[in-house]
mmCIF file of C-alpha atoms in Angstrom:
data_model
loop_
_atom_site.group_PDB
_atom_site.id
_atom_site.type_symbol
_atom_site.label_atom_id
_atom_site.label_comp_id
_atom_site.label_asym_id
_atom_site.label_seq_id
_atom_site.Cartn_x
_atom_site.Cartn_y
_atom_site.Cartn_z
ATOM 1 C CA MET M 69 66.709 98.316 109.620
ATOM 2 C CA ALA M 70 67.365 95.850 106.819
ATOM 3 C CA LEU M 71 68.699 97.597 103.621
ATOM 4 C CA SER M 72 66.358 97.658 100.379
ATOM 5 C CA PRO M 73 68.069 95.883 97.291
ATOM 6 C CA THR M 74 68.622 99.445 95.620
ATOM 7 C CA ASP M 75 70.374 100.129 98.708
ATOM 8 C CA ALA M 76 72.116 97.353 99.039
ATOM 9 C CA LEU M 77 73.466 97.867 95.367
ATOM 10 C CA ARG M 78 74.397 101.650 95.815
ATOM 11 C CA ARG M 79 76.485 100.449 99.103
ATOM 12 C CA VAL M 80 78.283 97.220 97.045
ATOM 13 C CA LEU M 81 79.065 100.228 94.685
ATOM 14 C CA TRP M 82 79.421 103.358 96.032
ATOM 15 C CA GLY M 83 80.224 102.307 99.719
ATOM 16 C CA ARG M 84 79.949 105.615 102.008
ATOM 17 C CA GLU M 85 81.101 107.757 98.953
ATOM 18 C CA ARG M 86 78.046 108.375 97.150
ATOM 19 C CA ASP M 87 79.594 110.572 94.335
ATOM 20 C CA ARG M 88 82.206 108.065 93.268
ATOM 21 C CA LEU M 89 82.433 104.339 92.507
ATOM 22 C CA ARG M 90 84.661 102.221 95.131
ATOM 23 C CA ALA M 91 88.545 101.714 94.176
ATOM 24 C CA THR M 92 87.811 97.609 93.186
ATOM 25 C CA TRP M 93 85.177 98.582 90.773
ATOM 26 C CA ARG M 94 87.060 101.487 89.320
ATOM 27 C CA ILE M 95 89.826 98.810 88.722
ATOM 28 C CA LEU M 96 88.130 96.338 87.418
ATOM 29 C CA LEU M 97 86.034 99.211 84.810
ATOM 30 C CA GLY M 98 89.793 100.035 83.196
ATOM 31 C CA PHE M 99 90.214 95.935 82.721
ATOM 32 C CA VAL M 100 87.066 95.194 81.210
ATOM 33 C CA VAL M 101 86.766 98.109 79.060
ATOM 34 C CA VAL M 102 90.283 97.733 77.458
ATOM 35 C CA LEU M 103 90.690 94.161 77.169
ATOM 36 C CA GLY M 104 86.717 93.979 76.006
ATOM 37 C CA VAL M 105 87.982 96.053 72.711
ATOM 38 C CA LEU M 106 91.377 94.423 73.112
ATOM 39 C CA LEU M 107 90.090 90.998 72.390
ATOM 40 C CA GLY M 108 86.514 91.696 70.761
ATOM 41 C CA GLY M 109 88.652 93.532 68.079
ATOM 42 C CA GLY M 110 91.050 90.824 67.959
ATOM 43 C CA ARG M 111 88.848 88.478 66.665
ATOM 44 C CA LEU M 112 86.932 91.148 64.050
ATOM 45 C CA LEU M 113 90.787 91.622 63.069
ATOM 46 C CA GLY M 114 91.483 87.874 62.655
ATOM 47 C CA ARG M 115 89.224 88.127 59.801
ATOM 48 C CA VAL M 116 90.929 90.519 57.681
ATOM 49 C CA ASP M 117 93.852 89.534 55.525
ATOM 50 C CA VAL M 118 96.573 92.012 56.780
ATOM 51 C CA PRO M 119 99.836 91.696 54.829
ATOM 52 C CA SER M 120 102.232 89.639 56.267
ATOM 53 C CA VAL M 121 104.761 92.648 56.058
ATOM 54 C CA LEU M 122 103.243 94.497 58.896
ATOM 55 C CA VAL M 123 103.311 92.040 61.644
ATOM 56 C CA ASN M 124 101.515 92.724 64.165
ATOM 57 C CA GLY M 125 101.322 96.288 63.373
ATOM 58 C CA PRO M 126 97.388 96.700 63.364
ATOM 59 C CA VAL M 127 97.381 95.795 66.770
ATOM 60 C CA ALA M 128 98.169 99.579 67.534
ATOM 61 C CA LEU M 129 94.610 100.399 66.484
ATOM 62 C CA LEU M 130 93.367 97.833 68.700
ATOM 63 C CA VAL M 131 94.779 99.576 71.556
ATOM 64 C CA ALA M 132 93.832 103.457 69.893
ATOM 65 C CA ALA M 133 89.929 101.927 69.851
ATOM 66 C CA ALA M 134 90.363 100.217 73.452
ATOM 67 C CA VAL M 135 92.119 103.498 75.373
ATOM 68 C CA GLY M 136 89.853 105.792 73.746
ATOM 69 C CA ALA M 137 86.714 103.421 74.332
ATOM 70 C CA TYR M 138 87.989 103.518 78.080
ATOM 71 C CA ALA M 139 88.278 107.881 77.829
ATOM 72 C CA LEU M 140 84.585 107.653 76.848
ATOM 73 C CA VAL M 141 83.386 105.467 79.468
ATOM 74 C CA THR M 142 85.510 107.286 82.220
ATOM 75 C CA SER M 143 84.052 110.713 81.280
ATOM 76 C CA LEU M 144 80.216 109.502 81.380
ATOM 77 C CA VAL M 145 81.038 107.549 84.841
ATOM 78 C CA PRO M 146 80.305 109.979 87.981
ATOM 79 C CA GLY M 147 83.821 110.494 89.689
ATOM 80 C CA GLU M 148 86.417 109.104 87.212
ATOM 81 C CA ARG M 149 89.095 110.918 86.771
ATOM 82 C CA PRO M 150 90.144 111.279 82.573
ATOM 83 C CA VAL M 151 92.492 108.949 81.185
ATOM 84 C CA GLY M 152 95.711 111.421 81.336
ATOM 85 C CA GLY M 153 95.527 112.056 84.735
ATOM 86 C CA TYR M 154 96.799 108.118 85.093
ATOM 87 C CA GLY M 155 100.588 109.940 83.816
ATOM 88 C CA LEU M 156 99.453 110.555 80.301
ATOM 89 C CA ALA M 157 100.480 114.222 80.199
ATOM 90 C CA LEU M 158 101.810 114.073 77.206
ATOM 91 C CA ASP M 159 104.272 116.791 76.809
ATOM 92 C CA ARG M 160 108.296 117.559 76.733
ATOM 93 C CA ARG M 161 108.838 115.911 80.132
ATOM 94 C CA TRP M 162 107.012 113.153 79.553
ATOM 95 C CA ALA M 163 108.807 112.980 76.011
ATOM 96 C CA ARG M 164 112.140 113.061 77.936
ATOM 97 C CA ASP M 165 111.291 110.390 80.312
ATOM 98 C CA PHE M 166 109.851 108.222 77.395
ATOM 99 C CA LEU M 167 113.277 108.380 75.713
ATOM 100 C CA ALA M 168 115.526 108.190 78.458
ATOM 101 C CA ALA M 169 113.599 104.439 79.420
ATOM 102 C CA VAL M 170 113.931 103.648 75.937
ATOM 103 C CA VAL M 171 117.770 104.056 76.687
ATOM 104 C CA ALA M 172 117.645 102.678 80.035
ATOM 105 C CA GLY M 173 115.764 99.594 78.773
ATOM 106 C CA CYS M 174 118.098 98.909 76.319
ATOM 107 C CA VAL M 175 120.916 98.964 78.104
ATOM 108 C CA ALA M 176 119.801 96.518 80.335
ATOM 109 C CA GLN M 177 118.705 94.312 77.545
ATOM 110 C CA GLY M 178 121.743 94.759 76.542
ATOM 111 C CA VAL M 179 123.445 93.478 79.769
ATOM 112 C CA PHE M 180 120.909 90.456 79.437
ATOM 113 C CA THR M 181 121.965 89.484 76.003
ATOM 114 C CA ALA M 182 125.926 89.904 76.666
ATOM 115 C CA LEU M 183 125.044 87.588 79.439
ATOM 116 C CA LEU M 184 123.330 84.700 77.276
ATOM 117 C CA LEU M 185 126.215 84.441 75.348
ATOM 118 C CA ALA M 186 128.869 84.568 77.835
ATOM 119 C CA THR M 187 127.202 81.816 80.062
ATOM 120 C CA GLY M 188 126.328 79.463 77.006
ATOM 121 C CA THR M 189 122.344 79.940 77.737
ATOM 122 C CA GLY M 190 122.060 81.668 74.416
ATOM 123 C CA ARG M 191 123.913 81.025 70.764
ATOM 124 C CA VAL M 192 123.841 83.242 67.690
ATOM 125 C CA VAL M 193 121.603 81.190 64.881
ATOM 126 C CA GLU M 194 121.026 83.947 62.335
ATOM 127 C CA THR M 195 122.134 87.356 61.721
ATOM 128 C CA LEU M 196 120.292 90.005 59.710
ATOM 129 C CA SER M 197 116.964 88.206 59.140
ATOM 130 C CA ALA M 198 114.378 89.990 57.210
ATOM 131 C CA GLY M 199 111.843 87.536 58.905
ATOM 132 C CA VAL M 200 108.335 87.950 57.102
ATOM 133 C CA ALA M 201 109.703 90.630 54.933
ATOM 134 C CA SER M 202 112.416 88.400 53.261
ATOM 135 C CA GLY M 203 112.353 89.095 49.472
ATOM 136 C CA GLY M 204 111.194 92.381 49.449
ATOM 137 C CA GLY M 205 114.459 93.836 50.098
ATOM 138 C CA ALA M 206 115.118 97.005 52.299
ATOM 139 C CA PRO M 207 111.438 99.060 51.629
ATOM 140 C CA ALA M 208 109.938 96.041 53.355
ATOM 141 C CA VAL M 209 112.143 95.378 55.767
ATOM 142 C CA ALA M 210 111.928 98.661 56.924
ATOM 143 C CA VAL M 211 107.892 98.536 56.612
ATOM 144 C CA ALA M 212 107.975 95.480 58.917
ATOM 145 C CA VAL M 213 110.147 97.138 61.668
ATOM 146 C CA ALA M 214 108.112 100.366 62.165
ATOM 147 C CA ALA M 215 105.447 98.258 62.226
ATOM 148 C CA THR M 216 106.540 95.903 65.078
ATOM 149 C CA ALA M 217 107.943 99.322 66.704
ATOM 150 C CA VAL M 218 104.652 100.977 66.656
ATOM 151 C CA ALA M 219 102.600 97.565 67.744
ATOM 152 C CA PHE M 220 105.488 97.082 71.225
ATOM 153 C CA ALA M 221 104.692 100.856 71.342
ATOM 154 C CA ALA M 222 101.241 100.387 71.739
ATOM 155 C CA VAL M 223 101.395 97.172 73.674
ATOM 156 C CA GLY M 224 103.338 99.183 76.383
ATOM 157 C CA LEU M 225 100.970 101.811 76.620
ATOM 158 C CA TRP M 226 97.992 99.729 77.172
ATOM 159 C CA GLU M 227 99.544 97.023 79.557
ATOM 160 C CA GLU M 228 101.157 100.341 81.415
ATOM 161 C CA LEU M 229 98.109 101.937 81.405
ATOM 162 C CA LEU M 230 95.631 99.419 83.185
ATOM 163 C CA PHE M 231 98.572 97.829 85.671
ATOM 164 C CA ARG M 232 100.520 100.761 86.398
ATOM 165 C CA GLY M 233 98.177 104.068 85.848
ATOM 166 C CA VAL M 234 94.681 102.461 86.568
ATOM 167 C CA PHE M 235 95.415 99.998 89.544
ATOM 168 C CA VAL M 236 98.402 101.711 91.161
ATOM 169 C CA LEU M 237 96.593 104.786 91.213
ATOM 170 C CA ASN M 238 92.754 103.507 92.494
ATOM 171 C CA ALA M 239 94.416 100.959 94.662
ATOM 172 C CA SER M 240 96.582 103.472 96.576
ATOM 173 C CA GLU M 241 93.399 105.671 97.431
ATOM 174 C CA GLY M 242 91.347 103.227 98.347
ATOM 175 C CA LEU M 243 94.448 101.773 100.845
ATOM 176 C CA ALA M 244 94.558 105.398 102.410
ATOM 177 C CA ALA M 245 90.765 105.364 102.595
ATOM 178 C CA ARG M 246 91.268 102.599 104.975
ATOM 179 C CA GLY M 247 94.330 104.068 107.362
ATOM 180 C CA LEU M 248 97.413 103.892 105.180
ATOM 181 C CA SER M 249 99.339 107.199 104.713
ATOM 182 C CA PRO M 250 99.174 108.308 100.860
ATOM 183 C CA GLY M 251 102.707 107.495 100.545
ATOM 184 C CA ARG M 252 102.861 104.359 102.166
ATOM 185 C CA ALA M 253 99.306 103.771 100.148
ATOM 186 C CA VAL M 254 101.325 104.604 96.860
ATOM 187 C CA TRP M 255 103.858 101.988 97.520
ATOM 188 C CA ALA M 256 101.712 99.440 98.691
ATOM 189 C CA ALA M 257 99.499 99.809 95.428
ATOM 190 C CA GLY M 258 102.582 99.263 93.791
ATOM 191 C CA ALA M 259 103.710 96.589 95.373
ATOM 192 C CA ALA M 260 99.696 95.159 94.567
ATOM 193 C CA SER M 261 100.369 95.809 91.193
ATOM 194 C CA VAL M 262 103.261 93.472 91.096
ATOM 195 C CA LEU M 263 101.373 90.085 91.981
ATOM 196 C CA ALA M 264 98.601 91.284 89.591
ATOM 197 C CA PHE M 265 100.949 91.744 86.709
ATOM 198 C CA GLY M 266 104.005 88.970 87.814
ATOM 199 C CA PRO M 267 101.343 85.806 87.135
ATOM 200 C CA ALA M 268 99.668 87.286 84.655
ATOM 201 C CA HIS M 269 102.493 87.050 82.397
ATOM 202 C CA ALA M 270 104.596 84.369 84.001
ATOM 203 C CA VAL M 271 102.596 81.619 81.773
ATOM 204 C CA VAL M 272 103.521 83.464 78.348
ATOM 205 C CA ALA M 273 106.846 81.737 78.496
ATOM 206 C CA ALA M 274 109.603 82.762 75.829
ATOM 207 C CA GLN M 275 110.705 79.988 73.723
ATOM 208 C CA GLY M 276 113.808 78.223 75.122
ATOM 209 C CA ALA M 277 112.771 79.427 78.645
ATOM 210 C CA THR M 278 111.285 77.173 81.524
ATOM 211 C CA PRO M 279 107.726 78.727 83.201
ATOM 212 C CA LEU M 280 110.003 78.908 86.184
ATOM 213 C CA PHE M 281 112.126 81.920 84.269
ATOM 214 C CA ALA M 282 109.834 83.216 82.696
ATOM 215 C CA ALA M 283 107.890 83.652 86.183
ATOM 216 C CA GLY M 284 110.720 85.147 88.070
ATOM 217 C CA GLN M 285 111.590 87.559 84.417
ATOM 218 C CA ALA M 286 107.608 88.572 84.866
ATOM 219 C CA ILE M 287 107.971 89.329 88.551
ATOM 220 C CA ALA M 288 111.297 91.538 88.395
ATOM 221 C CA ALA M 289 109.492 93.586 85.539
ATOM 222 C CA ALA M 290 106.821 94.011 87.477
ATOM 223 C CA VAL M 291 109.250 95.500 89.969
ATOM 224 C CA TYR M 292 111.083 97.629 87.743
ATOM 225 C CA PHE M 293 107.586 99.356 85.806
ATOM 226 C CA ALA M 294 105.766 99.998 89.584
ATOM 227 C CA VAL M 295 109.119 101.880 90.349
ATOM 228 C CA ALA M 296 109.200 103.673 87.547
ATOM 229 C CA TYR M 297 105.739 104.678 87.850
ATOM 230 C CA VAL M 298 105.380 105.351 91.677
ATOM 231 C CA LEU M 299 108.668 107.405 91.351
ATOM 232 C CA THR M 300 108.073 109.615 88.497
ATOM 233 C CA GLY M 301 103.966 109.621 88.897
ATOM 234 C CA SER M 302 103.994 108.900 84.414
ATOM 235 C CA LEU M 303 103.673 106.014 82.459
ATOM 236 C CA ALA M 304 106.267 107.487 80.267
ATOM 237 C CA PHE M 305 109.202 105.410 82.404
ATOM 238 C CA PRO M 306 107.200 102.841 82.240
ATOM 239 C CA VAL M 307 106.145 102.397 78.797
ATOM 240 C CA GLY M 308 109.461 103.653 77.600
ATOM 241 C CA ILE M 309 111.107 100.444 79.569
ATOM 242 C CA HIS M 310 108.283 98.132 78.543
ATOM 243 C CA PHE M 311 108.550 99.034 74.341
ATOM 244 C CA ALA M 312 112.231 98.979 75.058
ATOM 245 C CA THR M 313 111.735 95.276 75.994
ATOM 246 C CA ASN M 314 109.728 94.188 73.918
ATOM 247 C CA PHE M 315 111.397 95.491 70.920
ATOM 248 C CA TRP M 316 115.027 94.329 71.618
ATOM 249 C CA VAL M 317 114.031 90.998 72.175
ATOM 250 C CA ALA M 318 111.819 90.697 68.744
ATOM 251 C CA SER M 319 114.036 92.886 66.484
ATOM 252 C CA VAL M 320 117.439 93.211 67.989
ATOM 253 C CA ALA M 321 117.947 89.851 69.752
ATOM 254 C CA GLY M 322 115.326 88.095 68.058
ATOM 255 C CA GLN M 323 114.212 84.583 69.086
ATOM 256 C CA ALA M 324 114.845 81.784 66.486
ATOM 257 C CA GLY M 325 112.241 81.233 63.923
ATOM 258 C CA SER M 326 110.317 84.711 64.681
ATOM 259 C CA GLY M 327 108.351 86.430 61.865
ATOM 260 C CA PHE M 328 109.886 89.627 63.278
ATOM 261 C CA PRO M 329 112.903 91.041 61.269
ATOM 262 C CA ALA M 330 115.871 91.096 63.929
ATOM 263 C CA LEU M 331 119.515 92.256 63.791
ATOM 264 C CA VAL M 332 120.343 88.521 64.907
ATOM 265 C CA ARG M 333 118.637 85.581 66.163
ATOM 266 C CA LEU M 334 119.183 83.446 69.536
ATOM 267 C CA GLU M 335 118.450 79.967 70.504
ATOM 268 C CA ARG M 336 117.976 80.167 73.910
ATOM 269 C CA ASP M 337 118.204 77.603 77.086
ATOM 270 C CA LEU M 338 116.779 79.068 80.005
ATOM 271 C CA GLY M 339 116.360 76.529 83.497
ATOM 272 C CA ALA M 340 116.187 77.547 87.163
ATOM 273 C CA GLY M 341 119.783 77.329 87.913
ATOM 274 C CA ALA M 342 121.895 79.636 89.054
ATOM 275 C CA VAL M 343 122.772 81.168 85.866
ATOM 276 C CA GLU M 344 119.251 82.061 84.799
ATOM 277 C CA LEU M 345 119.110 83.584 88.483
ATOM 278 C CA LEU M 346 121.756 86.106 87.555
ATOM 279 C CA LEU M 347 120.532 86.907 84.319
ATOM 280 C CA VAL M 348 117.346 87.758 85.988
ATOM 281 C CA VAL M 349 118.976 89.534 88.919
ATOM 282 C CA LEU M 350 121.796 91.444 87.200
ATOM 283 C CA PRO M 351 119.648 93.377 84.513
ATOM 284 C CA THR M 352 117.432 94.206 86.922
ATOM 285 C CA ALA M 353 119.620 95.629 89.124
ATOM 286 C CA VAL M 354 121.177 97.476 86.625
ATOM 287 C CA LEU M 355 117.412 98.946 85.703
ATOM 288 C CA LEU M 356 116.813 100.025 88.631
ATOM 289 C CA GLY M 357 119.785 101.677 89.008
ATOM 290 C CA LEU M 358 119.006 103.614 86.001
ATOM 291 C CA ILE M 359 115.953 104.703 87.349
ATOM 292 C CA LEU M 360 117.022 105.781 90.520
ATOM 293 C CA ALA M 361 119.728 107.872 89.158
ATOM 294 C CA TRP M 362 117.214 109.582 86.199
ATOM 295 C CA VAL M 363 114.680 110.450 89.360
ATOM 296 C CA ARG M 364 117.004 111.872 91.118
ATOM 297 C CA VAL M 365 118.619 113.687 88.427
ATOM 298 C CA THR M 366 115.363 115.468 86.890
ATOM 299 C CA ARG M 367 113.025 115.389 90.211
ATOM 300 C CA GLY M 368 116.296 115.789 92.768
ATOM 301 C CA ALA M 369 114.821 113.261 95.322
ATOM 302 C CA VAL M 370 114.172 109.513 95.144
ATOM 303 C CA SER M 371 110.865 109.410 96.497
ATOM 304 C CA PRO M 372 106.930 108.792 95.366
ATOM 305 C CA ASP M 373 106.049 110.879 92.626
ATOM 306 C CA GLU M 374 104.217 114.224 94.803
ATOM 307 C CA SER M 375 101.474 113.629 92.109
ATOM 308 C CA LEU M 376 100.335 110.542 93.149
ATOM 309 C CA SER M 377 100.550 111.133 96.660
ATOM 310 C CA ALA M 378 98.405 114.477 96.135
ATOM 311 C CA SER M 379 96.040 112.701 94.242
ATOM 312 C CA VAL M 380 95.615 110.447 96.787
ATOM 313 C CA ARG M 381 95.582 113.148 99.876
ATOM 314 C CA ARG M 382 92.822 114.953 98.444
ATOM 315 C CA ARG M 383 90.274 111.787 98.981
ATOM 316 C CA TYR M 384 92.198 111.262 102.038
ATOM 317 C CA GLY M 385 89.697 111.037 104.676
ATOM 318 C CA SER M 386 87.271 111.622 102.890
ATOM 319 C CA ALA M 387 86.863 107.855 100.670
ATOM 320 C CA ALA M 388 86.434 105.609 103.621
ATOM 321 C CA GLY M 389 83.912 103.076 102.283
ATOM 322 C CA GLU M 390 86.472 102.656 99.045
#
């Protein structure tokens, strides 16, 4: 018996579970809403004359609007979990994980910078650069650094919310509905998030880096972001690492010619040889080791966080057709 157009549409959107969108649509919903607000708001913001000393600080306002819009949409769509359900429980444990992640990210970036200098692939060309705050004195530099930090914290928040929280948790539920155990579904979804995040960022090569190096670095970043989320069940650690990474390469060991205030500026010459492979692998190994150590100390066992597995388990067996 042929399905009516209405029934066919419902089957495409909801499958056999009539009270909830399919996992694919839940993931796309997050990306459409958040990216739509960011892109649309970015165009509007481009028409506003923002003081250069704020660098890209106003990005934080766009992120707040985008996440707020997504929170509103999830409250209106049947079966959608609140934004906080993706690992944004802003409590003491979240703050502790975030701060630990910032430290871990800075350690890994310190190793990377040291290797750059030791191998000659990076050269210091300027120190104590005020960037866009030049001529404004210490107050202007302080404002520019603060705006930079706020902006990168916001960037880390929305990217981790989408690529780790929304993607991993919904994809793991969809995979469990197709027969994977909750634990395996979470790991498989984490691996899939690497494939989604890596290529999307590989095209954004930093100054002095080839696209191939950028691709390797993006994939490595996707791996440790995913591992941090799967093992902690919280966005705190991936957001903290993301923030530390971006802030370091902008304002600690910044790029030559950048407008961000920086302690030092480096010229980089990164290709695709054995040295560059070391530059990707060693800091990544250090960071993964720090993540595993933190999880062991604070959670007691290195395994997918129970909150993620429990979320999948609650729908396991009842989510057929996701």
